[in-house]
Short mmCIF file of C-alpha atoms in Angstrom, two decimals:
data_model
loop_
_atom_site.label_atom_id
_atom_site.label_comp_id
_atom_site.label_asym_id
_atom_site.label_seq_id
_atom_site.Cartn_x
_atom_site.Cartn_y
_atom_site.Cartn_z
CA UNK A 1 5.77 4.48 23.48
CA UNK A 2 4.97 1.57 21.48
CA UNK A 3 6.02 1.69 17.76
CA UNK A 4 2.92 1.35 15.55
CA UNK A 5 2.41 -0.87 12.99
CA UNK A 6 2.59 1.78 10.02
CA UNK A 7 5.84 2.77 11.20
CA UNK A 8 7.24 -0.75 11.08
CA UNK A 9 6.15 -0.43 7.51
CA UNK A 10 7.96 2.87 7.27
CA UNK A 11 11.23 1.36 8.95
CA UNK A 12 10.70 -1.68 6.84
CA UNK A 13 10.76 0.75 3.09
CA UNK A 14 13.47 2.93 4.44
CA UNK A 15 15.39 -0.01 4.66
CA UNK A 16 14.75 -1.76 1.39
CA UNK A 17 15.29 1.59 -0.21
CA UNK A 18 18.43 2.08 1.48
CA UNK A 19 19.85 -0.70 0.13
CA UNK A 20 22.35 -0.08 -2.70
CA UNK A 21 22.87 -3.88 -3.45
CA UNK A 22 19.99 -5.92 -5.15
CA UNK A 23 19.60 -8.82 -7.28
CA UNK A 24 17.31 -9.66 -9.30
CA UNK A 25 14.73 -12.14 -7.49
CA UNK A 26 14.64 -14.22 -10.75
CA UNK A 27 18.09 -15.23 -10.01
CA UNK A 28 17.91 -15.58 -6.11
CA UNK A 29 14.66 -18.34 -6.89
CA UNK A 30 16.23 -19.94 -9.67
CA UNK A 31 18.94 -21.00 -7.69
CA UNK A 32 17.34 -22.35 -4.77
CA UNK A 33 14.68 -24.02 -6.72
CA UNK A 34 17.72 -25.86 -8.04
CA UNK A 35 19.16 -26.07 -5.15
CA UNK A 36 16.02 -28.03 -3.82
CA UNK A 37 16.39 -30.23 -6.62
CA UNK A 38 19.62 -31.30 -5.86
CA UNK A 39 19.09 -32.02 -2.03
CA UNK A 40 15.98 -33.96 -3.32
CA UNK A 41 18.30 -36.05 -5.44
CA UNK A 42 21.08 -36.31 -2.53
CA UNK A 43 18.65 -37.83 0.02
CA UNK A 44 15.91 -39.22 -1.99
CA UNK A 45 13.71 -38.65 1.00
CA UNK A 46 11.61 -35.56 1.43
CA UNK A 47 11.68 -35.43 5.17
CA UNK A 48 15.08 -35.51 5.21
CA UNK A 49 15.22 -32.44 2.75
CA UNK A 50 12.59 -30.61 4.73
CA UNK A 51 15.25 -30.92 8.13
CA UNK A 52 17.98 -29.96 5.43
CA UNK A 53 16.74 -26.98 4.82
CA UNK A 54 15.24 -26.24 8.67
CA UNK A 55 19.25 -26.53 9.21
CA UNK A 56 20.31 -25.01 6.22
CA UNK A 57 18.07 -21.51 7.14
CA UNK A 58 18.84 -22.02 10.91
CA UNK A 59 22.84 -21.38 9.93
CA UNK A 60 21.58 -18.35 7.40
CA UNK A 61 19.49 -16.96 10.22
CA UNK A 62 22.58 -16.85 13.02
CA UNK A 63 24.20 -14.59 10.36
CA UNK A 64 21.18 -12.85 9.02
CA UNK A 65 20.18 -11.32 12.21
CA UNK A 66 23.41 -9.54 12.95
CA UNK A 67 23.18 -7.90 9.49
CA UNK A 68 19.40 -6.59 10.58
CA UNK A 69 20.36 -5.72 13.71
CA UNK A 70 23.07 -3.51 12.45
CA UNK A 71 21.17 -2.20 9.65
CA UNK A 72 18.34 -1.48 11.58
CA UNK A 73 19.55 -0.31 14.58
CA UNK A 74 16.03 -1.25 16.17
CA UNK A 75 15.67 -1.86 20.01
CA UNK A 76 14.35 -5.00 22.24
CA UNK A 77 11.53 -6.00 21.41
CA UNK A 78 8.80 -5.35 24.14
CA UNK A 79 6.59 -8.79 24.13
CA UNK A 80 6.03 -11.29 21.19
CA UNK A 81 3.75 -9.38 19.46
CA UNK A 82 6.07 -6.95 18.78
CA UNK A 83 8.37 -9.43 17.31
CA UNK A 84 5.84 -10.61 14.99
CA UNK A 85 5.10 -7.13 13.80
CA UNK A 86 9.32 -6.19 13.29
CA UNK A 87 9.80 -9.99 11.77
CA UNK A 88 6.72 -9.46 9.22
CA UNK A 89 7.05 -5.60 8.27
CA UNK A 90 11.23 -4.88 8.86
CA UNK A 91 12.38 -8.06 8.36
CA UNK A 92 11.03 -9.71 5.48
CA UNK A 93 11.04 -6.49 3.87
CA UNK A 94 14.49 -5.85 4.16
CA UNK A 95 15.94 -8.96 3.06
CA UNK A 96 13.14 -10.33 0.50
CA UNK A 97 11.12 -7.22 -0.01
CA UNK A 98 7.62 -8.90 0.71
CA UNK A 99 5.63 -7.84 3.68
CA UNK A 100 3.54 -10.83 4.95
CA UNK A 101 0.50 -10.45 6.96
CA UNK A 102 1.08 -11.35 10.81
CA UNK A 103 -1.69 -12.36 12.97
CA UNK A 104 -1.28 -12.94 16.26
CA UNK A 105 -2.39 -15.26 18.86
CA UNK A 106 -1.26 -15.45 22.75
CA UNK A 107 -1.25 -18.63 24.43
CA UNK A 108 -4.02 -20.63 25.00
CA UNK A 109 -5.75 -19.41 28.24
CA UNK A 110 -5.77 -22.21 31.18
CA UNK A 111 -9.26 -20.44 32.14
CA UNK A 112 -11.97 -19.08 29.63
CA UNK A 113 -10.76 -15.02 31.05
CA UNK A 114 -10.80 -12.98 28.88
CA UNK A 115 -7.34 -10.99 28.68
CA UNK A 116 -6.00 -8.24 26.71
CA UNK A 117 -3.83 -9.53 23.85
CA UNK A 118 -0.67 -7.38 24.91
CA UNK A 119 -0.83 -9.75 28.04
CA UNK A 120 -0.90 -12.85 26.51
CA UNK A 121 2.02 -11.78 24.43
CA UNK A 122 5.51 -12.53 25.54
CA UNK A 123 4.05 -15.76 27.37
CA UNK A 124 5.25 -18.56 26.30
CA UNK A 125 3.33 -20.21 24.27
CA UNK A 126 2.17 -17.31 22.45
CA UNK A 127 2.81 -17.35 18.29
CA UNK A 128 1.87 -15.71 15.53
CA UNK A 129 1.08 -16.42 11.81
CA UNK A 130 2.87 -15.11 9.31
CA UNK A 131 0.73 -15.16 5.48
CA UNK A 132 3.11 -14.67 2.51
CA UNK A 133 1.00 -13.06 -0.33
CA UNK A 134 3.95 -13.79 -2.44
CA UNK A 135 7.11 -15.93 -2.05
CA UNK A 136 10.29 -15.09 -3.83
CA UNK A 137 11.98 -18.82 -3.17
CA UNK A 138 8.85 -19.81 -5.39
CA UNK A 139 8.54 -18.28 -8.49
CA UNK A 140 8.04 -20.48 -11.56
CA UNK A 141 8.11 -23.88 -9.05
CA UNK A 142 5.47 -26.56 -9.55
CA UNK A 143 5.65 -29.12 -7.39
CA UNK A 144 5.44 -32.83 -8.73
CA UNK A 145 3.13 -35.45 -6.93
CA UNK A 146 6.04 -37.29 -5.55
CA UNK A 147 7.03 -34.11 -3.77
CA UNK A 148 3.50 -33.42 -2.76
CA UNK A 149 2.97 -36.72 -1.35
CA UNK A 150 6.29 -36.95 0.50
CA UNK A 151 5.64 -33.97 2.33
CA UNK A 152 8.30 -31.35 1.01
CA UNK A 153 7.69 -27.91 2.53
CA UNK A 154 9.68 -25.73 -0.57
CA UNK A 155 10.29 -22.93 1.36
CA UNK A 156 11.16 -24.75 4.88
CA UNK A 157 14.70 -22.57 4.42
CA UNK A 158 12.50 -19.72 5.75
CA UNK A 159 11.40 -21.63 9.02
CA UNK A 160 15.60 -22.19 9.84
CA UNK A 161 16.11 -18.83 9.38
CA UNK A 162 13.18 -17.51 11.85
CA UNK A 163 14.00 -19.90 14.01
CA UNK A 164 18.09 -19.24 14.09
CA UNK A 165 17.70 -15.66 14.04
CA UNK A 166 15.17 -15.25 16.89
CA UNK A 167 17.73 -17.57 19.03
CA UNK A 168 20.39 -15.33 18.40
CA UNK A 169 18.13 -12.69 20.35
CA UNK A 170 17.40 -15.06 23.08
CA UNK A 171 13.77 -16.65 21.81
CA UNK A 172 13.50 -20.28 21.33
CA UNK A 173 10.53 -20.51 18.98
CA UNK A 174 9.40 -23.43 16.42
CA UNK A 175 8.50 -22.32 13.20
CA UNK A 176 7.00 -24.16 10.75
CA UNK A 177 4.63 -24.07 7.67
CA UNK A 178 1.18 -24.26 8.11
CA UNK A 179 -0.04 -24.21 4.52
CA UNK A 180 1.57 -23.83 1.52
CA UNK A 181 0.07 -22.68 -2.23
CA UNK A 182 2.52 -25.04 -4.18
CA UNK A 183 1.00 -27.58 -2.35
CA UNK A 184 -2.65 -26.84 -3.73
CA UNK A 185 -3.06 -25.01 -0.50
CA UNK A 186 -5.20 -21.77 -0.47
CA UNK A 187 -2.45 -20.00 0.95
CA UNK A 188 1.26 -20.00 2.46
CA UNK A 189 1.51 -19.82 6.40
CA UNK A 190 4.28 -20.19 8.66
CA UNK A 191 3.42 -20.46 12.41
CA UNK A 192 6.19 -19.16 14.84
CA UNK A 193 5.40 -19.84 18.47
CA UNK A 194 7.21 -19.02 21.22
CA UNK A 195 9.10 -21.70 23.40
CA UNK A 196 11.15 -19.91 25.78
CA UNK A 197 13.17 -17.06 26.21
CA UNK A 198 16.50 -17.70 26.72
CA UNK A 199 18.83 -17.13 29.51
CA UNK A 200 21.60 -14.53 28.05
CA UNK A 201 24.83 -16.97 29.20
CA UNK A 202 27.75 -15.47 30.65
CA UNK A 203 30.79 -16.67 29.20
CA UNK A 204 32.70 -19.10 31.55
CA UNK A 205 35.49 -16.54 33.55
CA UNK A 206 33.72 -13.40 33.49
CA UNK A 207 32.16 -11.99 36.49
CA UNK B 1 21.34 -2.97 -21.29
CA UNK B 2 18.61 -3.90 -23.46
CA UNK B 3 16.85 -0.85 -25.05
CA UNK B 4 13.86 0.77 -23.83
CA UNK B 5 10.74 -0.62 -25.95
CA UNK B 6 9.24 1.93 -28.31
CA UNK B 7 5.43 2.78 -27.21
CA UNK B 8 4.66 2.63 -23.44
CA UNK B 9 2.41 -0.34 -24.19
CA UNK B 10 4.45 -2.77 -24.63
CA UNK B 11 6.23 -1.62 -21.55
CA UNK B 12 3.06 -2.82 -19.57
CA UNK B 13 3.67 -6.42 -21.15
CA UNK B 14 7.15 -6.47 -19.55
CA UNK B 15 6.91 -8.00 -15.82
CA UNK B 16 8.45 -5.76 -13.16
CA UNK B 17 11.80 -6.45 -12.22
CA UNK B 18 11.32 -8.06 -8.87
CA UNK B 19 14.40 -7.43 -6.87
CA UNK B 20 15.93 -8.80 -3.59
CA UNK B 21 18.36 -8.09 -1.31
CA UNK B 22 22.40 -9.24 -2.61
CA UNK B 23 22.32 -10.56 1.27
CA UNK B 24 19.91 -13.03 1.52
CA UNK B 25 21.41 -14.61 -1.86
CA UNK B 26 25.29 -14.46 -0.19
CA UNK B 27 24.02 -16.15 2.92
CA UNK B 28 22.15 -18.77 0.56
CA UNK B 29 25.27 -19.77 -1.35
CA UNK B 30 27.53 -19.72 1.55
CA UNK B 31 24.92 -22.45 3.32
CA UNK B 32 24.10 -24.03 0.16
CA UNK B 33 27.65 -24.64 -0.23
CA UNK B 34 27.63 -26.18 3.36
CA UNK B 35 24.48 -28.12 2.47
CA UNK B 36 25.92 -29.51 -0.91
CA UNK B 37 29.14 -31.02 1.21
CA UNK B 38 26.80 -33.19 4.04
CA UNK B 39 24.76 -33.88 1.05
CA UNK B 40 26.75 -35.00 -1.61
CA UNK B 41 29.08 -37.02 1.53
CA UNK B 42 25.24 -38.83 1.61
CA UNK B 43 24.68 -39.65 -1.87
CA UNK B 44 28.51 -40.49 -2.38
CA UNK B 45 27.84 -42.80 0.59
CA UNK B 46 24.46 -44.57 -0.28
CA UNK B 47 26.17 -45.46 -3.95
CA UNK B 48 29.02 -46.57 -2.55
CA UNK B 49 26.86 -48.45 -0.28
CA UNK B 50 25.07 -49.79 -3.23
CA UNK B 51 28.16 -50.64 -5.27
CA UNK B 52 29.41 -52.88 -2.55
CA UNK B 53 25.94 -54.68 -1.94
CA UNK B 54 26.12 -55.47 -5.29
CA UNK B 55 30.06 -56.72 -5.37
CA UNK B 56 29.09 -58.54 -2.77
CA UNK B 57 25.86 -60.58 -4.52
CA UNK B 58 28.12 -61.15 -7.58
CA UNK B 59 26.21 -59.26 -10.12
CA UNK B 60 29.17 -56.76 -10.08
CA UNK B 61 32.67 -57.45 -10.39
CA UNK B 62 35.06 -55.52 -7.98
CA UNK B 63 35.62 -51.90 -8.94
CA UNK B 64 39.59 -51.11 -10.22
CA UNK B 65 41.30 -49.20 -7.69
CA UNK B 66 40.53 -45.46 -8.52
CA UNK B 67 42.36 -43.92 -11.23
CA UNK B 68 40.04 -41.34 -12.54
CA UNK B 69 40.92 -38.34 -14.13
CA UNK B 70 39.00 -36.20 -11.85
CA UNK B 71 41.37 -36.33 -8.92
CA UNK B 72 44.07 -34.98 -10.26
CA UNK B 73 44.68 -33.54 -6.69
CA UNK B 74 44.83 -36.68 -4.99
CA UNK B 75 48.17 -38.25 -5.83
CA UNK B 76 48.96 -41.10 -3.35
CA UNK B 77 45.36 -42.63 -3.80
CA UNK B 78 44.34 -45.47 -1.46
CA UNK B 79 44.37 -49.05 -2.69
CA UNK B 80 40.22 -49.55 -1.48
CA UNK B 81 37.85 -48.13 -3.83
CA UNK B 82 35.88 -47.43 -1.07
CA UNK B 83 37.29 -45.04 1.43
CA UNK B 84 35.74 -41.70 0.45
CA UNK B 85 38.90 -39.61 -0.72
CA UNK B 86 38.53 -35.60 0.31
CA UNK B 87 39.10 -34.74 -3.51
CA UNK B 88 36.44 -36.72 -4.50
CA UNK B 89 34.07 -35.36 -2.03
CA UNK B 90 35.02 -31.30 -2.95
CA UNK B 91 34.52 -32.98 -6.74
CA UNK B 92 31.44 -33.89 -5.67
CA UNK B 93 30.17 -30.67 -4.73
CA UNK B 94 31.95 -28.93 -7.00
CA UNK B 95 29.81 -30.60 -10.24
CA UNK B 96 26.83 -29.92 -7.61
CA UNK B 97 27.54 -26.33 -7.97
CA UNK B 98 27.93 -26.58 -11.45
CA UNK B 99 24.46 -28.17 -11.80
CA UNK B 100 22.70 -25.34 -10.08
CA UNK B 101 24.33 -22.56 -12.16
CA UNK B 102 23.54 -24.70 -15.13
CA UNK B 103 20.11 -24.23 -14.43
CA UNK B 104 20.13 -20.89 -13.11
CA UNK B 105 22.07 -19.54 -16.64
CA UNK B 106 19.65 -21.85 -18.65
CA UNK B 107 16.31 -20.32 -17.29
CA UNK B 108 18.03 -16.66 -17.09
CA UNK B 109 19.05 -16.27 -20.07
CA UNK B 110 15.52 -17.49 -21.78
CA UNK B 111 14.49 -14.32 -19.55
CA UNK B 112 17.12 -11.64 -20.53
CA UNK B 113 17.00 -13.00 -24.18
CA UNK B 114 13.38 -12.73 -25.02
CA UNK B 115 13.40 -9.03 -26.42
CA UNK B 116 16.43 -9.68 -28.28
CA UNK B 117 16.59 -10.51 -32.33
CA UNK B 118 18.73 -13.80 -32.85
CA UNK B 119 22.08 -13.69 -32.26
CA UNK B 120 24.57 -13.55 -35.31
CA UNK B 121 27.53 -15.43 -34.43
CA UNK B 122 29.25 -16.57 -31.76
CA UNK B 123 31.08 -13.52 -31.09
CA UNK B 124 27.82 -11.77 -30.89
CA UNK B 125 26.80 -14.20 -27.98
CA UNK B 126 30.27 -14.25 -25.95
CA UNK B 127 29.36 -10.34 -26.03
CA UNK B 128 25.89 -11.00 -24.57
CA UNK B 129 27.59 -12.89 -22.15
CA UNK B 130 30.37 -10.33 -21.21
CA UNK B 131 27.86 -7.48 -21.09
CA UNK B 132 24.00 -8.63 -20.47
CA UNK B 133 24.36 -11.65 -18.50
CA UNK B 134 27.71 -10.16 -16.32
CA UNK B 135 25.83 -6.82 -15.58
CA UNK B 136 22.51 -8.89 -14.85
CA UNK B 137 24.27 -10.97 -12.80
CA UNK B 138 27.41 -9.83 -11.42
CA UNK B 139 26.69 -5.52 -11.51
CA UNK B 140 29.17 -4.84 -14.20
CA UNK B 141 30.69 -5.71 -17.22
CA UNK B 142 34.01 -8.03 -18.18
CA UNK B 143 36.98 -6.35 -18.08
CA UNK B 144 38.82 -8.19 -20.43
CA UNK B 145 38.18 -9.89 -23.71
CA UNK B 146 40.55 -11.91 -25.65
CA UNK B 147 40.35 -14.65 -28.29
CA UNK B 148 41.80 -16.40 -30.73
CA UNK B 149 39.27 -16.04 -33.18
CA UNK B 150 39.47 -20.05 -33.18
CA UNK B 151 36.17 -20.27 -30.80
CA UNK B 152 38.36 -19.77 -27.62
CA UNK B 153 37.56 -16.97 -25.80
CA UNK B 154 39.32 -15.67 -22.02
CA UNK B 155 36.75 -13.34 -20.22
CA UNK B 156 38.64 -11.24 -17.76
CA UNK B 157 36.64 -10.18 -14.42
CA UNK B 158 39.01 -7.98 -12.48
CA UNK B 159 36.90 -7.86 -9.58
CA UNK B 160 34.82 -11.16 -9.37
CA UNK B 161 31.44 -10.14 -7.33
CA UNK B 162 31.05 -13.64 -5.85
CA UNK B 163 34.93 -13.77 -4.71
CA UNK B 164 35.32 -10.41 -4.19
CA UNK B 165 34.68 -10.81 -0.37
CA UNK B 166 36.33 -14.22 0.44
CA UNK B 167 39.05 -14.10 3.16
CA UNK B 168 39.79 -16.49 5.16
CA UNK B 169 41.03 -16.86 8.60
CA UNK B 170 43.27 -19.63 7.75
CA UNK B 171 45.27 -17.68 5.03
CA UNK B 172 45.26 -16.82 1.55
CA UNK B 173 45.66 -20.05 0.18
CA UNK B 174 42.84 -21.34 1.77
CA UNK B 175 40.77 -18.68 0.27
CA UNK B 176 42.07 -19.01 -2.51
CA UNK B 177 40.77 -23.20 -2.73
CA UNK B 178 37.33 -21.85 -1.71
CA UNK B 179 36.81 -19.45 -3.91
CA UNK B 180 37.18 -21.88 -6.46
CA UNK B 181 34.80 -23.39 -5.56
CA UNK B 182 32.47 -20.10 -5.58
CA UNK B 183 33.31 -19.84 -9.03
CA UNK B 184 32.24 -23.42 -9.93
CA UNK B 185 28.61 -21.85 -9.66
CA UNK B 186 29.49 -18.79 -11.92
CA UNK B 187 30.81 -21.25 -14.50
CA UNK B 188 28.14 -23.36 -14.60
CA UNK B 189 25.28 -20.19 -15.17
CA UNK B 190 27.56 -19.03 -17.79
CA UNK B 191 27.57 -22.47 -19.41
CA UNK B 192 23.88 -23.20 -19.09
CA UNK B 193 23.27 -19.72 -20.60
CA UNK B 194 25.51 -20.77 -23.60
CA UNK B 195 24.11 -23.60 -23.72
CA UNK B 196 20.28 -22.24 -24.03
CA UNK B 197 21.15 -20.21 -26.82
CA UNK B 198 22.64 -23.30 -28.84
CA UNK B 199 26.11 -23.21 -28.33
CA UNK B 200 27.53 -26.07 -25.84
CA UNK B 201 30.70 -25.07 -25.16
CA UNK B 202 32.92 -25.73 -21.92
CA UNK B 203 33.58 -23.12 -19.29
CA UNK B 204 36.86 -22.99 -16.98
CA UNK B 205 37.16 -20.91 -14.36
CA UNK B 206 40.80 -19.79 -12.80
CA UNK B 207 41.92 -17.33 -10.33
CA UNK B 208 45.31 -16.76 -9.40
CA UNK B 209 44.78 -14.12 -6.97
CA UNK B 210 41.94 -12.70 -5.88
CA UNK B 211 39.62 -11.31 -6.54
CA UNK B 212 40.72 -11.36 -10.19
CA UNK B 213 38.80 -14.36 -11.83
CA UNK B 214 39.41 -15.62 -15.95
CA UNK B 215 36.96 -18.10 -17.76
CA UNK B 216 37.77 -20.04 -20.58
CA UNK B 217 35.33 -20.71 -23.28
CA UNK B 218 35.51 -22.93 -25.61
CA UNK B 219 33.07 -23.02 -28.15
CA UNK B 220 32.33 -25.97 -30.97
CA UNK B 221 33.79 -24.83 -33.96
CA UNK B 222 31.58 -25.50 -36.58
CA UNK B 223 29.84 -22.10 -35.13
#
């Protein structure tokens, strides 16, 4: 039996709640903002600081997804979709306590068929969006024109950490930010498509 | 804790307290930390890069051989200026660190001071420091106050949050030489709160064992 998307949200409070230690956001943004400014300053080139902080959140996601999975004590996933809904309405809640929106979209049909999303899913291919309403890495940032025109993506630590925390549960997806307000932009978006699933690798001895 | 404003309407003026999870911010600083080494090697690297282009048109004349007081570590130094020395590098990301608390304590404490009436004197500060900005930070108070009423003051943190966890596989010691560089961070906030509220001062951290942690203040003395 599928778990519906309410009781994601459920999981997703139960979680935050349960969590006896919190800090206040203020601190958490203030940090990386400088942070930021400091890699900006290091490499003086904003492409270079947007793959700084892919790598940067790809480390932080290995890690982070052992902590949810022991926290949450959630099973497999069934097909992408489902991994869109536990990434948007567990995840993000438990760590940042936001709940983006997550739409999803399968992969592009070869034919005009109509299919039922749930079989799309899971192909790869398949992504979804996720739409921050709020982002805690951003509070109190403004963005100067240098940055805008160089291309920095602010939060880009988020895309690592999708991106190394679904490949520590065998999905190689590419994340990355579709829109983002500091950047004038109506609102924030990361895409997360699927690549591949990955083969679980037997250590070299066993068997 | 600050108190609890009088009528409830004021309380509506007062922004919720947005919180997230102590995590997310542990696995931040552990990367940043990792982040700060590649990219301070880089900028160390590139002005190295730029001091020798410039040796080498003439403008400059050749560096001395490095005798700064920063590596105090580094005793046999090498003769080049130029070979990046591993004390100068862990220097380099230490100040990094300090930077970012610097402006995390400078913007943080314009928050947690805004209620308050001024501050009297300098002991009235180093007890906003030990109470408001420790608890809002760190989850409790100092331990340990001393001074010598001569605008030194020794905050005592038996059980340093941000080095309470450190172990390392390699031993104590080397936990020991990381956490210090944890605590580079926690300097630097308290500093750049210090120094929002007028008082520049210096702040040295030391631990001898873990995950006991002193700071030194030193504040100007015409305060």
């Amino acid at each position: 039996m599928a778990t519906t998307s309410k009781q994601y949200k459920a999981i997703g409070e139960d979680l935050w709640k349960g969590r006896t230690e919190k800090i206040n956001s203020e601190l958490f943004a203030l940090t990386y903002g400088a942070l930021v400014v400091q890699l900006i300053q290091d490499y003086e080139d904003y492409a270079e600081v947007n793959k700084q902080l892919e790598k940067m959140g790809y480390n932080i996601g290995t890690r982070l997804i052992e902590d949810f999975l022991a926290r949450s004590s959630l099973g497999r996933c069934s097909d992408f979709r489902e991994v869109g809904e536990v990434v948007a309405k567990v995840g993000f809640k438990s760590f940042l306590n936001i709940t983006p929106t997550v739409t999803h979209s399968g992969a592009p049909p070869p034919s005009s068929r109509p299919s039922s999303a749930a079989q799309q899913s899971g192909v790869p291919g398949s992504s979804f969006i996720l739409t921050l309403d709020e982002n805690p890495l951003a509070e109190f940032v403004e963005l100067p024109d240098e940055a805008l025109e160089g291309g920095l993506w602010f939060s880009n630590v988020l895309c690592g950490v999708l991106r190394g925390a679904l490949e520590m549960v065998q999905m190689q997806v590419q994340a990355e930010f579709l829109s983002d307000v500091l950047r004038g932009d109506e609102s924030t978006e990361i895409r997360v498509t699927l690549l591949k699933y990955l083969e679980e690798e037997v250590p070299v001895g066993d068997d | 804790m600050q108190a609890a404003p009088a009528s409830a309407i004021s309380t509506l003026a007062d922004l919720p307290v947005r919180m997230v999870d102590s995590a997310a911010m542990d696995y931040l600083l552990i990367e940043a930390v990792n982040a700060l080494h590649v990219s301070s090697a880089v900028a160390f690297a590139r002005a190295r890069k730029i001091e020798r282009d410039m040796v080498e048109a003439g403008l400059v004349p050749p560096p001395p051989p490095p005798a700064k007081q920063q590596n105090l570590r580094d005793s046999a130094s090498s003769t080049s200026g130029k070979i990046l020395v591993p004390a100068d590098e862990e220097e380099g990301v230490r100040s990094r660190l300090e930077a970012i608390g610097m402006h995390v304590g400078n913007n943080f404490a314009e928050r947690l001071c805004h209620d308050r009436p001024l501050f009297s004197d300098s002991l009235d500060v180093i007890k906003f420091v030990c109470k408001d900005l420790w608890v809002s930070c760190w989850d409790k108070q100092v331990d340990n106050l001393r001074t010598n009423h001569r605008g030194v003051y020794v905050l005592q943190d038996n059980a340093f949050k941000p080095i309470a966890r450190i172990s390392s596989w390699e031993g104590r010691q080397e936990a020991l030489k990381r956490a210090k560089l944890y605590v580079a961070l926690s300097a630097g906030i308290i500093r750049g709160a210090l120094s929002r509220i007028g008082f520049q001062g210096t702040v040295v951290p030391e631990i001898t064992t873990l995950p006991q942690c002193t700071f030194q203040i030193k504040l100007p003395k015409n305060t």
